[in-house]
Amino acid sequence: MNAQAPSSEVLPQTRTATHEFGMHFTSTTRGARLARRLVSHRLDAWGHPYTSDTNTTVTLIAAELTANAVRHGHVPGRDFHVRLTQSATHTIRVEVSDTRTERQPTTTAAPAPDSDAEGGRGLYLVAQLATRWSVTGRAPAPGKTVWAELAY
């Protein structure tokens, strides 16, 4: 799959959404795992079977974004939020919001991480798998939303 450079443009997904799912999760590894499983389950219910490329890819993207929300966006006592939408234009969008404002991921194209590095692959994978991705402010609450879209 080819990824395009991240875009700061936010599409009005709510106007064209044919399916939508959103939920708050505890900012723990257990919360991230539950979010990943519910994204996969919801995609299956929307007609993208568990073993399909679409389900597998979007679930992996959701797993990376939720893991980052727990690892880098955690604020004690605050949850993270996942929103999943499917549009009539054959696009699935995953949004993961957390309340940490000072830790913003960079959306510039990064080189592949060193094979010996223990981390640093999450957003690289998202950039490679997603059609588009970016970071936006979280209005009206403090924090940020990292989103990724997959055209299928």
Coordinates of C-alpha atoms in Angstrom, one line a residue:
M1 CA 0.0 0.0 0.0
N2 CA 1.3 3.4 -0.8
A3 CA 1.0 6.2 1.7
Q4 CA 0.8 9.8 0.7
A5 CA 2.4 12.6 2.6
P6 CA 0.3 13.6 5.6
S7 CA -2.2 16.3 5.1
S8 CA -3.4 18.9 7.6
E9 CA -6.7 19.0 5.9
V10 CA -9.5 17.5 7.9
L11 CA -12.4 16.1 5.9
P12 CA -16.0 16.5 7.2
Q13 CA -16.5 12.8 7.9
T14 CA -19.6 13.3 9.9
R15 CA -21.5 14.5 6.9
T16 CA -20.8 11.5 4.7
A17 CA -20.4 8.8 7.4
T18 CA -22.4 5.7 6.6
H19 CA -21.2 4.0 9.9
E20 CA -19.8 5.5 13.0
F21 CA -18.5 4.2 16.3
G22 CA -16.9 6.0 19.2
M23 CA -15.9 5.1 22.7
H24 CA -13.7 6.3 25.6
F25 CA -11.1 3.9 27.0
T26 CA -8.9 3.9 30.0
S27 CA -5.4 5.1 29.2
T28 CA -3.8 1.7 29.9
T29 CA -2.4 -1.2 27.8
R30 CA -5.7 -3.0 28.5
G31 CA -7.7 -0.1 27.2
A32 CA -5.6 0.0 24.0
R33 CA -6.1 -3.7 23.5
L34 CA -9.9 -3.4 24.0
A35 CA -10.0 -0.5 21.6
R36 CA -8.1 -2.5 18.9
R37 CA -10.5 -5.5 19.4
L38 CA -13.6 -3.4 19.2
V39 CA -12.4 -1.6 16.0
S40 CA -11.9 -5.0 14.4
H41 CA -15.3 -6.3 15.6
R42 CA -17.0 -3.1 14.4
L43 CA -15.3 -3.4 10.9
D44 CA -16.5 -7.0 10.7
A45 CA -20.1 -5.9 11.5
W46 CA -19.8 -3.3 8.8
G47 CA -18.9 -5.9 6.1
H48 CA -15.1 -6.1 6.4
P49 CA -14.5 -9.6 7.6
Y50 CA -11.8 -10.2 10.3
T51 CA -9.4 -11.7 7.7
S52 CA -9.9 -9.1 5.0
D53 CA -7.1 -6.7 4.1
T54 CA -9.2 -3.7 5.1
N55 CA -10.0 -5.1 8.6
T56 CA -6.4 -6.2 9.2
T57 CA -4.9 -2.8 8.0
V58 CA -7.3 -0.6 9.9
T59 CA -7.0 -2.7 13.0
L60 CA -3.2 -2.4 12.9
I61 CA -3.4 1.4 12.4
A62 CA -5.8 1.6 15.4
A63 CA -3.5 -0.5 17.5
E64 CA -0.5 1.8 16.8
L65 CA -2.5 5.0 17.4
T66 CA -4.0 3.7 20.7
A67 CA -0.6 2.4 21.9
N68 CA 0.8 5.8 21.3
A69 CA -2.1 7.4 23.1
V70 CA -1.3 5.3 26.1
R71 CA 2.5 5.6 25.9
H72 CA 2.9 9.2 24.9
G73 CA -0.4 10.9 25.5
H74 CA -1.3 9.5 28.9
V75 CA -2.4 12.0 31.5
P76 CA -3.2 10.5 34.9
G77 CA -7.0 10.2 35.4
R78 CA -7.8 10.9 31.8
D79 CA -9.1 8.5 29.1
F80 CA -8.4 8.4 25.4
H81 CA -11.2 8.4 22.8
V82 CA -11.4 6.3 19.6
R83 CA -13.7 7.3 16.8
L84 CA -14.2 5.1 13.7
T85 CA -16.1 6.1 10.7
Q86 CA -16.8 4.6 7.3
S87 CA -17.9 7.0 4.5
A88 CA -20.0 6.5 1.4
T89 CA -16.8 7.3 -0.5
H90 CA -15.1 4.0 0.6
T91 CA -12.9 5.6 3.2
I92 CA -12.5 4.4 6.8
R93 CA -11.1 6.9 9.3
V94 CA -9.7 6.1 12.7
E95 CA -9.3 9.0 15.2
V96 CA -7.6 8.6 18.5
S97 CA -7.7 11.6 20.9
D98 CA -5.8 12.1 24.1
T99 CA -5.5 15.0 26.5
R100 CA -1.8 15.6 26.3
T101 CA -1.1 18.8 24.4
E102 CA 2.7 19.2 24.7
R103 CA 3.6 15.9 23.0
Q104 CA 2.7 16.3 19.3
P105 CA 3.9 13.7 16.8
T106 CA 5.6 15.0 13.8
T107 CA 3.9 14.4 10.5
T108 CA 6.9 14.9 8.3
A109 CA 8.0 11.8 6.3
A110 CA 10.5 10.0 8.6
P111 CA 13.0 7.5 7.4
A112 CA 12.6 3.9 8.3
P113 CA 13.6 3.3 11.9
D114 CA 16.9 1.5 12.7
S115 CA 16.3 -2.2 12.8
D116 CA 18.1 -2.4 16.2
A117 CA 15.9 0.3 17.7
E118 CA 13.4 -0.8 20.4
G119 CA 10.7 1.6 19.3
G120 CA 9.9 4.3 16.8
R121 CA 8.0 2.1 14.3
G122 CA 4.4 3.0 15.2
L123 CA 3.8 6.2 13.2
Y124 CA 6.2 4.9 10.4
L125 CA 3.8 1.9 10.0
V126 CA 0.8 4.2 10.1
A127 CA 2.3 6.4 7.4
Q128 CA 3.0 3.3 5.2
L129 CA -0.4 1.8 5.7
A130 CA -2.8 4.7 5.7
T131 CA -3.9 6.6 2.6
R132 CA -3.6 9.9 4.7
W133 CA -2.9 10.7 8.3
S134 CA -2.3 13.8 10.4
V135 CA -2.6 15.4 13.8
T136 CA -5.2 18.1 14.8
G137 CA -6.1 19.9 17.9
R138 CA -8.8 18.4 20.1
A139 CA -11.6 20.9 20.2
P140 CA -13.2 21.9 22.6
A141 CA -11.1 19.9 25.1
P142 CA -7.4 20.2 25.5
G143 CA -5.2 17.6 23.7
K144 CA -4.8 16.3 20.2
T145 CA -6.4 13.9 17.8
V146 CA -4.2 11.7 15.6
W147 CA -6.2 10.4 12.6
A148 CA -5.6 8.1 9.7
E149 CA -7.7 7.2 6.7
L150 CA -7.7 4.2 4.5
A151 CA -9.4 4.2 1.1
Y152 CA -10.6 0.7 0.2

